[in-house]
Short mmCIF file of C-alpha atoms and ligand atoms in Angstrom, two decimals:
data_model
loop_
_atom_site.label_atom_id
_atom_site.label_comp_id
_atom_site.label_asym_id
_atom_site.label_seq_id
_atom_site.Cartn_x
_atom_site.Cartn_y
_atom_site.Cartn_z
CA UNK A 1 7.62 -80.44 1.75
CA UNK A 2 8.09 -79.83 -1.90
CA UNK A 3 4.55 -78.54 -2.13
CA UNK A 4 5.15 -76.18 0.71
CA UNK A 5 8.31 -74.91 -0.92
CA UNK A 6 6.45 -74.32 -4.11
CA UNK A 7 3.73 -72.65 -2.12
CA UNK A 8 6.25 -70.47 -0.32
CA UNK A 9 7.87 -69.64 -3.61
CA UNK A 10 4.50 -68.71 -5.01
CA UNK A 11 3.69 -66.64 -1.94
CA UNK A 12 7.15 -65.07 -2.11
CA UNK A 13 6.73 -64.24 -5.77
CA UNK A 14 3.31 -62.80 -5.08
CA UNK A 15 4.73 -60.70 -2.27
CA UNK A 16 7.50 -59.42 -4.51
CA UNK A 17 4.92 -58.61 -7.14
CA UNK A 18 2.73 -56.88 -4.58
CA UNK A 19 5.63 -54.81 -3.27
CA UNK A 20 6.63 -53.96 -6.81
CA UNK A 21 3.06 -53.01 -7.59
CA UNK A 22 2.94 -50.85 -4.48
CA UNK A 23 6.13 -49.09 -5.48
CA UNK A 24 4.88 -48.53 -9.00
CA UNK A 25 1.54 -47.41 -7.62
CA UNK A 26 3.27 -45.07 -5.18
CA UNK A 27 5.46 -43.67 -7.95
CA UNK A 28 2.43 -43.24 -10.14
CA UNK A 29 0.57 -41.52 -7.32
CA UNK A 30 3.58 -39.37 -6.68
CA UNK A 31 3.98 -38.46 -10.31
CA UNK A 32 0.29 -37.82 -10.77
CA UNK A 33 0.36 -35.80 -7.56
CA UNK A 34 3.08 -33.63 -9.04
CA UNK A 35 1.35 -33.59 -12.36
CA UNK A 36 -1.76 -32.21 -10.67
CA UNK A 37 0.24 -29.70 -8.63
CA UNK A 38 2.06 -28.44 -11.72
CA UNK A 39 -1.22 -28.21 -13.60
CA UNK A 40 -2.68 -26.00 -10.85
CA UNK A 41 0.46 -23.87 -10.86
CA UNK A 42 0.52 -23.47 -14.64
CA UNK A 43 -3.16 -22.62 -14.78
CA UNK A 44 -2.72 -19.99 -12.06
CA UNK A 45 0.32 -18.60 -13.85
CA UNK A 46 -1.62 -18.39 -17.10
CA UNK A 47 -4.55 -16.57 -15.46
CA UNK A 48 -2.18 -14.14 -13.73
CA UNK A 49 -0.37 -13.25 -16.93
CA UNK A 50 0.38 -9.56 -17.27
CA UNK A 51 2.02 -9.30 -20.66
CA UNK A 52 2.85 -5.74 -21.78
CA UNK A 53 -0.20 -5.53 -24.05
CA UNK A 54 -2.48 -6.32 -21.10
CA UNK A 55 -0.74 -3.79 -18.86
CA UNK A 56 -1.26 -1.13 -21.50
CA UNK A 57 -4.98 -1.93 -21.50
CA UNK A 58 -5.02 -1.64 -17.70
CA UNK A 59 -3.18 1.68 -17.91
CA UNK A 60 -5.63 2.97 -20.52
CA UNK A 61 -8.56 1.92 -18.33
CA UNK A 62 -6.97 3.75 -15.38
CA UNK A 63 -6.65 6.91 -17.50
CA UNK A 64 -10.29 6.65 -18.62
CA UNK A 65 -11.49 6.22 -15.02
CA UNK A 66 -9.40 9.19 -13.92
CA UNK A 67 -11.14 11.38 -16.49
CA UNK A 68 -14.56 10.07 -15.39
CA UNK A 69 -13.83 10.62 -11.69
CA UNK A 70 -12.67 14.19 -12.35
CA UNK A 71 -15.71 14.95 -14.49
CA UNK A 72 -18.33 14.44 -11.80
CA UNK A 73 -18.87 13.32 -8.22
CA UNK A 74 -19.50 9.57 -8.30
CA UNK A 75 -18.60 9.39 -12.01
CA UNK A 76 -16.16 6.54 -11.48
CA UNK A 77 -14.96 3.85 -9.11
CA UNK A 78 -12.06 6.26 -8.66
CA UNK A 79 -13.20 8.99 -6.28
CA UNK A 80 -10.50 11.40 -7.50
CA UNK A 81 -10.92 13.47 -4.34
CA UNK A 82 -10.11 17.16 -4.43
CA UNK A 83 -7.61 17.83 -1.64
CA UNK A 84 -7.59 21.65 -1.70
CA UNK A 85 -3.80 21.36 -1.79
CA UNK A 86 -3.02 23.91 -4.49
CA UNK A 87 0.26 25.05 -3.08
CA UNK A 88 2.94 22.42 -2.75
CA UNK A 89 6.00 23.36 -0.71
CA UNK A 90 8.58 25.24 -2.75
CA UNK A 91 11.51 24.94 -0.39
CA UNK A 92 11.25 28.60 0.63
CA UNK A 93 9.11 27.88 3.71
CA UNK A 94 10.52 29.06 7.01
CA UNK A 95 9.68 28.57 10.66
CA UNK A 96 8.67 25.86 13.09
CA UNK A 97 5.73 23.65 12.12
CA UNK A 98 4.06 20.56 13.57
CA UNK A 99 2.44 17.44 12.23
CA UNK A 100 0.25 14.69 13.54
CA UNK A 101 0.20 11.44 11.55
CA UNK A 102 -2.71 9.14 12.32
CA UNK A 103 -3.56 6.31 9.98
CA UNK A 104 -2.95 2.97 11.62
CA UNK A 105 -2.24 1.56 15.01
CA UNK A 106 0.54 4.03 15.69
CA UNK A 107 0.51 7.76 15.50
CA UNK A 108 3.32 10.23 15.41
CA UNK A 109 3.80 13.80 16.51
CA UNK A 110 6.49 15.77 14.67
CA UNK A 111 8.13 19.14 14.76
CA UNK A 112 10.18 20.48 11.87
CA UNK A 113 12.13 23.68 11.63
CA UNK A 114 12.42 24.99 8.09
CA UNK A 115 15.29 27.21 7.09
CA UNK A 116 13.69 29.14 4.24
CA UNK A 117 15.26 29.48 0.80
CA UNK A 118 17.97 26.81 0.38
CA UNK A 119 17.90 26.31 4.15
CA UNK A 120 16.10 22.96 4.05
CA UNK A 121 14.99 21.17 7.18
CA UNK A 122 17.17 22.50 9.98
CA UNK A 123 15.72 20.31 12.66
CA UNK A 124 13.20 17.54 13.00
CA UNK A 125 12.03 15.56 15.94
CA UNK A 126 9.22 13.13 16.49
CA UNK A 127 7.48 11.10 19.17
CA UNK A 128 5.57 7.94 18.42
CA UNK A 129 2.83 6.30 20.45
CA UNK A 130 0.46 3.45 19.84
CA UNK A 131 -3.27 3.92 20.10
CA UNK A 132 -4.59 1.77 22.96
CA UNK A 133 -7.02 -0.78 21.44
CA UNK A 134 -9.79 0.38 23.77
CA UNK A 135 -9.63 3.85 22.19
CA UNK A 136 -9.93 2.43 18.67
CA UNK A 137 -13.48 1.36 19.44
CA UNK A 138 -14.42 4.06 21.96
CA UNK A 139 -15.79 7.56 21.50
CA UNK A 140 -14.29 10.29 19.36
CA UNK A 141 -13.76 12.50 22.42
CA UNK A 142 -11.69 9.81 24.12
CA UNK A 143 -9.57 9.20 21.01
CA UNK A 144 -8.94 12.87 20.24
CA UNK A 145 -8.28 13.66 23.92
CA UNK A 146 -5.59 10.99 23.97
CA UNK A 147 -3.95 12.37 20.81
CA UNK A 148 -4.15 15.96 22.09
CA UNK A 149 -2.62 14.92 25.42
CA UNK A 150 0.38 13.38 23.59
CA UNK A 151 0.72 16.57 21.59
CA UNK A 152 0.58 18.61 24.81
CA UNK A 153 3.42 16.53 26.28
CA UNK A 154 5.50 16.96 23.13
CA UNK A 155 5.06 20.72 23.12
CA UNK A 156 5.64 21.05 26.87
CA UNK A 157 9.02 19.34 26.53
CA UNK A 158 10.32 21.52 23.72
CA UNK A 159 13.26 23.89 23.95
CA UNK A 160 12.67 27.58 24.05
CA UNK A 161 14.32 28.12 20.66
CA UNK A 162 11.34 26.44 19.03
CA UNK A 163 8.80 28.77 20.62
CA UNK A 164 6.76 30.95 18.27
CA UNK A 165 7.37 34.69 18.23
CA UNK A 166 4.86 36.68 20.32
CA UNK A 167 1.39 36.82 18.82
CA UNK A 168 1.99 33.87 16.52
CA UNK A 169 0.09 30.63 16.95
CA UNK A 170 1.68 27.24 16.36
CA UNK A 171 0.52 25.59 13.12
CA UNK A 172 -0.12 21.91 12.52
CA UNK A 173 -0.54 19.63 9.50
CA UNK A 174 -2.81 16.67 10.23
CA UNK A 175 -2.25 13.48 8.23
CA UNK A 176 -5.48 11.60 8.76
CA UNK A 177 -5.47 8.51 6.53
CA UNK A 178 -9.13 7.61 6.61
CA UNK A 179 -11.72 8.53 4.00
CA UNK A 180 -12.60 12.19 4.44
CA UNK A 181 -14.85 14.44 2.38
CA UNK A 182 -12.79 17.57 2.35
CA UNK A 183 -14.38 21.04 2.35
CA UNK A 184 -11.20 23.15 2.44
CA UNK A 185 -7.49 22.68 2.97
CA UNK A 186 -8.13 22.41 6.70
CA UNK A 187 -11.62 21.02 7.07
CA UNK A 188 -13.50 17.89 6.18
CA UNK A 189 -15.90 15.30 7.53
CA UNK A 190 -15.11 11.70 8.34
CA UNK A 191 -16.85 9.38 5.87
CA UNK A 192 -16.08 6.13 7.67
CA UNK A 193 -13.45 4.59 9.86
CA UNK A 194 -11.36 1.71 8.53
CA UNK A 195 -8.33 -0.36 9.56
CA UNK A 196 -9.82 -1.67 12.77
CA UNK A 197 -11.15 1.66 14.07
CA UNK A 198 -14.84 1.74 14.88
CA UNK A 199 -15.94 5.06 16.31
CA UNK A 200 -19.56 5.47 15.41
CA UNK A 201 -20.17 8.83 17.03
CA UNK A 202 -17.43 10.38 14.89
CA UNK A 203 -18.87 9.56 11.47
CA UNK A 204 -19.87 12.72 9.63
CA UNK A 205 -18.03 14.76 12.23
CA UNK A 206 -15.77 17.63 11.41
CA UNK A 207 -12.37 16.05 12.00
CA UNK A 208 -10.43 19.29 12.45
CA UNK A 209 -13.17 20.64 14.74
CA UNK A 210 -12.89 17.56 16.94
CA UNK A 211 -9.12 17.80 17.17
CA UNK A 212 -9.27 21.55 17.85
CA UNK A 213 -11.74 21.06 20.70
CA UNK A 214 -9.59 18.31 22.19
CA UNK A 215 -6.47 20.50 21.95
CA UNK A 216 -8.33 23.24 23.84
CA UNK A 217 -9.30 20.76 26.54
CA UNK A 218 -5.66 19.74 26.87
CA UNK A 219 -4.33 23.29 26.79
CA UNK A 220 -2.52 23.11 23.44
CA UNK A 221 -2.59 26.39 21.56
CA UNK A 222 -2.31 25.21 17.97
CA UNK A 223 -4.12 25.78 14.70
CA UNK A 224 -4.71 23.01 12.15
CA UNK A 225 -3.59 24.59 8.86
CA UNK A 226 -3.71 21.52 6.64
CA UNK A 227 -5.70 18.28 6.66
CA UNK A 228 -4.25 15.61 4.33
CA UNK A 229 -3.91 11.87 3.90
CA UNK A 230 -0.68 9.85 3.57
CA UNK A 231 -0.43 10.02 -0.25
CA UNK A 232 -0.80 13.79 -0.26
CA UNK A 233 1.68 14.13 2.60
CA UNK A 234 4.15 11.92 0.74
CA UNK A 235 3.74 14.01 -2.40
CA UNK A 236 4.42 17.21 -0.46
CA UNK A 237 7.32 15.68 1.46
CA UNK A 238 8.90 14.45 -1.76
CA UNK A 239 8.36 17.73 -3.55
CA UNK A 240 10.26 19.63 -0.88
CA UNK A 241 13.55 17.96 -1.74
CA UNK A 242 12.89 17.05 -5.39
CA UNK A 243 11.23 19.71 -7.51
CA UNK A 244 10.09 17.22 -10.12
CA UNK A 245 7.90 15.10 -7.86
CA UNK A 246 4.50 14.90 -9.49
CA UNK A 247 3.08 11.59 -8.29
CA UNK A 248 3.02 9.77 -4.94
CA UNK A 249 2.19 6.11 -4.46
CA UNK A 250 1.72 4.29 -1.16
CA UNK A 251 2.15 0.52 -1.12
CA UNK A 252 1.69 -0.66 2.45
CA UNK A 253 -1.17 -2.49 4.07
CA UNK A 254 -3.34 -0.88 1.41
CA UNK A 255 -2.49 1.15 -1.66
CA UNK A 256 -3.32 4.61 -2.95
CA UNK A 257 -1.92 7.34 -5.19
CA UNK A 258 -2.02 11.11 -5.53
CA UNK A 259 -0.79 13.39 -8.28
CA UNK A 260 -0.75 17.00 -9.39
CA UNK A 261 -3.55 17.94 -11.80
CA UNK A 262 -4.27 21.11 -13.76
CA UNK A 263 -7.38 22.74 -12.30
CA UNK A 264 -8.74 23.21 -15.83
CA UNK A 265 -8.78 19.43 -16.18
CA UNK A 266 -11.08 19.03 -13.16
CA UNK A 267 -14.61 19.75 -14.46
CA UNK A 268 -16.15 18.98 -11.05
CA UNK A 269 -14.10 21.75 -9.39
CA UNK A 270 -16.24 24.86 -9.11
CA UNK A 271 -14.06 26.85 -6.74
CA UNK A 272 -11.68 29.65 -7.58
CA UNK A 273 -8.67 28.85 -9.72
CA UNK A 274 -5.63 28.91 -7.47
CA UNK A 275 -2.56 30.93 -8.33
CA UNK A 276 -0.64 27.79 -9.18
CA UNK A 277 -3.44 26.61 -11.47
CA UNK A 278 -2.90 23.17 -9.98
CA UNK A 279 -4.51 20.91 -7.43
CA UNK A 280 -3.42 17.67 -5.82
CA UNK A 281 -5.89 14.86 -6.44
CA UNK A 282 -6.21 11.94 -4.03
CA UNK A 283 -7.17 9.16 -6.42
CA UNK A 284 -8.24 6.47 -3.92
CA UNK A 285 -6.95 4.11 -6.62
CA UNK A 286 -7.30 1.02 -4.44
CA UNK A 287 -10.92 0.93 -5.60
CA UNK A 288 -9.99 0.76 -9.30
CA UNK A 289 -11.35 -2.18 -11.25
CA UNK A 290 -11.48 -3.11 -14.91
CA UNK A 291 -12.35 -6.10 -17.05
CA UNK A 292 -8.68 -6.12 -18.08
CA UNK A 293 -7.50 -7.01 -14.57
CA UNK A 294 -6.31 -10.64 -14.56
CA UNK A 295 -8.60 -11.95 -11.80
CA UNK A 296 -8.48 -15.62 -10.81
CA UNK A 297 -10.84 -17.88 -8.89
CA UNK A 298 -8.68 -17.18 -5.81
CA UNK A 299 -9.23 -13.42 -6.12
CA UNK A 300 -12.97 -13.86 -6.49
CA UNK A 301 -13.13 -16.07 -3.40
CA UNK A 302 -10.94 -13.67 -1.40
CA UNK A 303 -13.16 -10.76 -2.39
CA UNK A 304 -16.42 -12.60 -1.62
CA UNK A 305 -15.21 -13.51 1.84
CA UNK A 306 -13.77 -10.06 2.59
CA UNK A 307 -15.28 -7.34 4.79
CA UNK A 308 -15.87 -5.18 1.70
CA UNK A 309 -16.91 -7.44 -1.20
CA UNK A 310 -16.80 -5.81 -4.61
CA UNK A 311 -14.70 -2.92 -3.33
CA UNK A 312 -10.96 -2.19 -3.45
CA UNK A 313 -10.35 -4.80 -6.16
CA UNK A 314 -7.06 -3.23 -7.34
CA UNK A 315 -5.90 -3.04 -3.71
CA UNK A 316 -6.78 -6.71 -3.21
CA UNK A 317 -4.45 -7.70 -6.08
CA UNK A 318 -1.53 -5.42 -5.27
CA UNK A 319 -1.19 -4.50 -1.60
CA UNK A 320 0.46 -5.94 1.49
CA UNK A 321 -2.70 -6.92 3.29
CA UNK A 322 -3.64 -9.41 0.56
CA UNK A 323 -0.63 -10.88 -1.28
CA UNK A 324 0.11 -13.49 1.41
CA UNK A 325 -3.57 -14.39 1.56
CA UNK A 326 -3.74 -15.02 -2.20
CA UNK A 327 -0.69 -17.29 -1.86
CA UNK A 328 -2.36 -19.18 0.99
CA UNK A 329 -5.43 -19.81 -1.11
CA UNK A 330 -3.40 -21.31 -3.97
CA UNK A 331 -1.38 -23.44 -1.55
CA UNK A 332 -4.63 -24.72 -0.04
CA UNK A 333 -5.85 -25.79 -3.46
CA UNK A 334 -2.54 -27.53 -4.17
CA UNK A 335 -2.82 -29.30 -0.82
CA UNK A 336 -6.42 -30.35 -1.33
CA UNK A 337 -6.23 -31.47 -4.93
CA UNK A 338 -2.68 -32.70 -5.30
CA UNK A 339 -1.82 -33.65 -1.73
CA UNK A 340 1.67 -32.18 -1.95
CA UNK A 341 1.77 -31.66 1.80
CA UNK A 342 0.73 -35.24 2.56
CA UNK A 343 -2.55 -37.11 2.53
CA UNK A 344 -4.13 -34.74 5.01
CA UNK A 345 -4.58 -31.07 4.28
CA UNK A 346 -2.57 -29.14 6.90
CA UNK A 347 -5.29 -27.56 9.10
CA UNK A 348 -3.42 -24.24 9.53
CA UNK A 349 -3.55 -23.70 5.79
CA UNK A 350 -7.30 -23.21 6.15
CA UNK A 351 -6.95 -20.13 8.40
CA UNK A 352 -7.59 -16.92 6.47
CA UNK A 353 -4.75 -14.39 6.59
CA UNK A 354 -2.46 -16.76 8.52
CA UNK A 355 0.22 -16.28 5.86
CA UNK A 356 1.30 -12.66 5.95
CA UNK A 357 3.00 -10.79 3.15
CA UNK A 358 6.26 -10.22 5.11
CA UNK A 359 6.52 -14.03 5.46
CA UNK A 360 5.77 -14.52 1.78
CA UNK A 361 8.46 -11.95 1.03
CA UNK A 362 10.96 -13.78 3.26
CA UNK A 363 10.28 -17.04 1.38
CA UNK A 364 10.48 -15.34 -2.00
CA UNK A 365 13.89 -13.87 -1.11
CA UNK A 366 15.32 -17.14 0.21
CA UNK A 367 18.67 -17.59 -1.56
CA UNK A 368 19.88 -20.67 0.34
CA UNK A 369 20.47 -23.72 -1.87
CA UNK A 370 18.06 -25.88 0.16
CA UNK A 371 15.49 -23.11 0.62
CA UNK A 372 15.93 -23.23 4.36
CA UNK A 373 13.81 -20.14 5.06
CA UNK A 374 10.91 -21.56 3.05
CA UNK A 375 11.12 -24.78 5.04
CA UNK A 376 11.16 -22.85 8.33
CA UNK A 377 8.25 -20.60 7.41
CA UNK A 378 6.14 -23.56 6.27
CA UNK A 379 6.89 -25.27 9.55
CA UNK A 380 6.46 -22.27 11.86
CA UNK A 381 3.38 -20.74 10.28
CA UNK A 382 1.57 -23.65 8.64
CA UNK A 383 2.92 -26.47 10.80
CA UNK A 384 4.02 -28.36 7.69
CA UNK A 385 7.29 -30.18 8.42
CA UNK A 386 9.69 -32.24 6.33
CA UNK A 387 8.93 -30.61 3.01
CA UNK A 388 10.94 -31.72 0.00
CA UNK A 389 13.08 -29.28 -1.95
CA UNK A 390 10.71 -29.75 -4.86
CA UNK A 391 7.78 -28.63 -2.70
CA UNK A 392 9.68 -25.61 -1.42
CA UNK A 393 10.56 -24.64 -4.99
CA UNK A 394 6.88 -24.80 -5.87
CA UNK A 395 6.11 -22.39 -3.02
CA UNK A 396 8.74 -19.91 -4.24
CA UNK A 397 7.36 -20.11 -7.75
CA UNK A 398 3.90 -19.25 -6.44
CA UNK A 399 5.29 -16.31 -4.43
CA UNK A 400 6.83 -15.07 -7.64
CA UNK A 401 3.60 -15.31 -9.62
CA UNK A 402 1.58 -13.43 -6.97
CA UNK A 403 4.18 -10.71 -6.40
CA UNK A 404 4.92 -10.23 -10.09
CA UNK A 405 1.28 -9.76 -10.96
CA UNK A 406 0.81 -7.25 -8.12
CA UNK A 407 3.93 -5.26 -8.94
CA UNK A 408 3.21 -5.15 -12.68
CA UNK A 409 -0.37 -4.01 -12.09
CA UNK A 410 0.93 -1.25 -9.81
CA UNK A 411 3.31 -0.26 -12.64
CA UNK A 412 0.37 -0.18 -15.05
CA UNK A 413 -1.47 2.08 -12.59
CA UNK A 414 1.46 4.51 -12.56
CA UNK A 415 1.57 4.39 -16.37
CA UNK A 416 -2.12 5.34 -16.37
CA UNK A 417 -1.32 8.42 -14.26
CA UNK A 418 1.60 9.38 -16.50
CA UNK A 419 -0.68 9.08 -19.53
CA UNK A 420 -3.25 11.33 -17.85
CA UNK A 421 -0.49 13.85 -17.21
CA UNK A 422 0.81 13.57 -20.76
CA UNK A 423 4.17 12.38 -19.54
CA UNK A 424 4.20 8.96 -21.20
CA UNK A 425 5.74 10.08 -24.46
CA UNK A 426 9.12 11.74 -24.99
CA UNK A 427 8.95 15.52 -25.27
CA UNK A 428 10.94 17.51 -27.78
CA UNK A 429 14.12 18.58 -26.09
CA UNK A 430 13.56 15.65 -23.77
CA UNK A 431 14.66 17.25 -20.51
CA UNK A 432 11.43 16.73 -18.56
CA UNK A 433 11.89 14.59 -15.47
CA UNK A 434 9.09 12.97 -13.55
CA UNK A 435 9.80 11.88 -10.01
CA UNK A 436 7.47 9.45 -8.27
CA UNK A 437 7.57 9.57 -4.47
CA UNK A 438 7.02 6.10 -3.07
CA UNK A 439 6.36 4.91 0.46
CA UNK A 440 4.83 2.06 2.44
CA UNK A 441 6.09 -1.12 4.03
CA UNK A 442 5.49 -3.30 0.96
CA UNK A 443 7.51 -1.02 -1.34
CA UNK A 444 10.19 -0.53 1.28
CA UNK A 445 10.79 -4.15 2.26
CA UNK A 446 9.69 -6.43 -0.59
CA UNK A 447 12.70 -5.98 -2.90
CA UNK A 448 11.52 -8.37 -5.63
CA UNK A 449 8.21 -6.53 -5.78
CA UNK A 450 9.86 -3.12 -5.87
CA UNK A 451 12.36 -4.09 -8.58
CA UNK A 452 9.63 -5.67 -10.67
CA UNK A 453 7.43 -2.58 -10.38
CA UNK A 454 10.20 -0.18 -11.33
CA UNK A 455 11.57 -2.30 -14.18
CA UNK A 456 8.12 -3.01 -15.58
CA UNK A 457 7.27 0.68 -15.76
CA UNK A 458 10.55 1.43 -17.52
CA UNK A 459 9.91 -1.39 -20.00
CA UNK A 460 6.44 -0.07 -20.71
CA UNK A 461 7.70 3.45 -21.27
CA UNK A 462 10.56 2.44 -23.53
CA UNK A 463 14.23 3.27 -23.40
CA UNK A 464 13.99 6.92 -24.33
CA UNK A 465 11.68 7.80 -21.45
CA UNK A 466 12.96 5.29 -18.91
CA UNK A 467 15.75 7.54 -17.68
CA UNK A 468 13.49 10.53 -17.14
CA UNK A 469 11.16 8.64 -14.79
CA UNK A 470 12.66 8.36 -11.33
CA UNK A 471 11.36 6.57 -8.24
CA UNK A 472 12.36 7.93 -4.85
CA UNK A 473 11.62 6.37 -1.52
CA UNK A 474 10.14 9.20 0.49
CA UNK A 475 10.72 7.63 3.87
CA UNK A 476 8.07 8.82 6.34
CA UNK A 477 7.40 11.64 3.95
CA UNK A 478 3.76 11.77 4.95
CA UNK A 479 4.42 13.24 8.41
CA UNK A 480 7.01 15.76 7.28
CA UNK A 481 4.85 16.49 4.24
CA UNK A 482 1.93 17.47 6.47
CA UNK A 483 4.14 19.90 8.40
CA UNK A 484 5.35 21.33 5.07
CA UNK A 485 1.76 21.75 3.90
CA UNK A 486 0.92 23.56 7.12
CA UNK A 487 3.80 25.85 6.15
CA UNK A 488 2.75 26.33 2.52
CA UNK A 489 -0.85 26.97 3.63
CA UNK A 490 0.13 29.00 6.69
CA UNK A 491 -2.27 31.69 7.80
CA UNK A 492 0.73 34.01 8.13
CA UNK A 493 1.78 33.55 4.51
CA UNK A 494 0.22 36.81 3.36
CA UNK A 495 2.23 38.66 6.04
CA UNK A 496 5.45 37.22 4.66
CA UNK A 497 4.68 38.02 1.05
P1 ADP B 501 0.41 1.14 6.78
O1 ADP B 501 0.19 0.83 5.34
O2 ADP B 501 -0.43 0.30 7.68
O3 ADP B 501 0.36 2.59 7.08
P2 ADP B 501 3.20 0.50 6.36
O4 ADP B 501 3.38 1.47 5.28
O5 ADP B 501 4.29 0.39 7.38
O6 ADP B 501 1.89 0.69 7.18
O7 ADP B 501 3.02 -0.91 5.67
C1 ADP B 501 2.84 -2.06 6.42
C2 ADP B 501 2.57 -3.19 5.47
O8 ADP B 501 3.70 -3.40 4.64
C3 ADP B 501 2.32 -4.50 6.16
O9 ADP B 501 0.94 -4.69 6.39
C4 ADP B 501 2.84 -5.53 5.17
O10 ADP B 501 1.81 -5.92 4.31
C5 ADP B 501 3.86 -4.78 4.37
N1 ADP B 501 5.20 -5.20 4.79
C6 ADP B 501 5.85 -4.86 5.91
N2 ADP B 501 7.05 -5.48 5.97
C7 ADP B 501 7.16 -6.22 4.86
C8 ADP B 501 8.15 -7.11 4.34
N3 ADP B 501 9.28 -7.36 4.98
N4 ADP B 501 7.91 -7.69 3.16
C9 ADP B 501 6.76 -7.47 2.50
N5 ADP B 501 5.79 -6.66 2.94
C10 ADP B 501 5.97 -6.04 4.11
MG1 MG B 502 1.07 4.35 6.36
#
């Protein structure tokens, strides 16, 4: 009996010891798990660092590439495309003009009535339609016929007061946000389709010619007076209401910028010098890259596995299509190496692009004390339930690192443009204002990103200049801008003068 008791006591003691060991072991595992997770986070943070000195190097590199791209065709990763827009709207334009905005899954048809000097936009109206997926991969005739038919409907329904005077043809600005090699303000050939469009028979085709033929087939009597992309449209739209707009930046699914350049500073321009002496340049800045960009292992992997490896590196660090995907890749590493989401890696976390930037933005902006939104997003999108507050805080911290790097690099890009324009140092007298017209879903909706971008640029410029640089959200400026460019490049302009 005694023996047994002793034995039981021994067994009991051993069990207590074992349980204690398990607890200690568990705590150790837990603490080493967090140690590993924090190490991954800190390393990522370190590699993503964008201290002011680094941003200035990025800005300088942007300026250098701008010069190279302007010097010769193919001289830089930056295409610095000549847009033939040498006449931005002045505000004096008058009459009824149309625009067609095609650049994603939706397209819009607009009509604006301009009141002439100080008259502003008297009237504007638009219709929006989505492109049926079958037409995105069909023939160019089918796609352009569909667009022209929508335009025909829009025109057929309009009130008589918008009709053109006798003998005058309607004029249209076409915002076509795909790569185009432009040959004049209203002509150019399609270089390639992107964003899910795949229309092989249209490559190298004359985009305005195709639209014009389709409009004829659908009985629309309209002339395409300007062919632009969304950055150029946004620049023109912004300029109409704010004289000092000199730069436009789009931060949406992708990113791009346009600005006003002196023709003398464009060695590769061999055409006549326009009256204004200026030309809008479409930078195609998404393709910028530099050894100063803080690239991490996650960026390299994302790029390698992308549809266009080695291209659009700046876009892949800054724009809406990619920010959520970078975050997913870091979370996957944290899951695999530190097991913060449990012993098994959540399978959903392995799906590329499952975590979208709007969801990342929602988590980043979660102000609830228990980070409820973060918990919900992790559950709904990644099927990770019962996360601890500590885990959710880690996720927010990662959102912040990814968004901050993107926003600060975008700020450095803008600084590069301002340097190229000679607007990065205070002028004597100091009255020069530079307005930057901004648009795109990322800029519009991701407040932390937007604030960080704007504040970073002001910090980089210093106090004296900060107040003379103004960001304006040019909401849907690209459509209106195209109509305005049709007006400022109207074939009837000479008659008016
Ligand atoms: P596009 O660039 O395709 O012409 P938009 O300018 O509307 O279209 O931008 C859409 C992109 O903006 C989305 O792909 C997404 O990345 C980003 N976006 C949209 N909403 C949000 C949001 N709430 N937070 C962060 N990013 C967003
Ligand atoms: Mg767009």
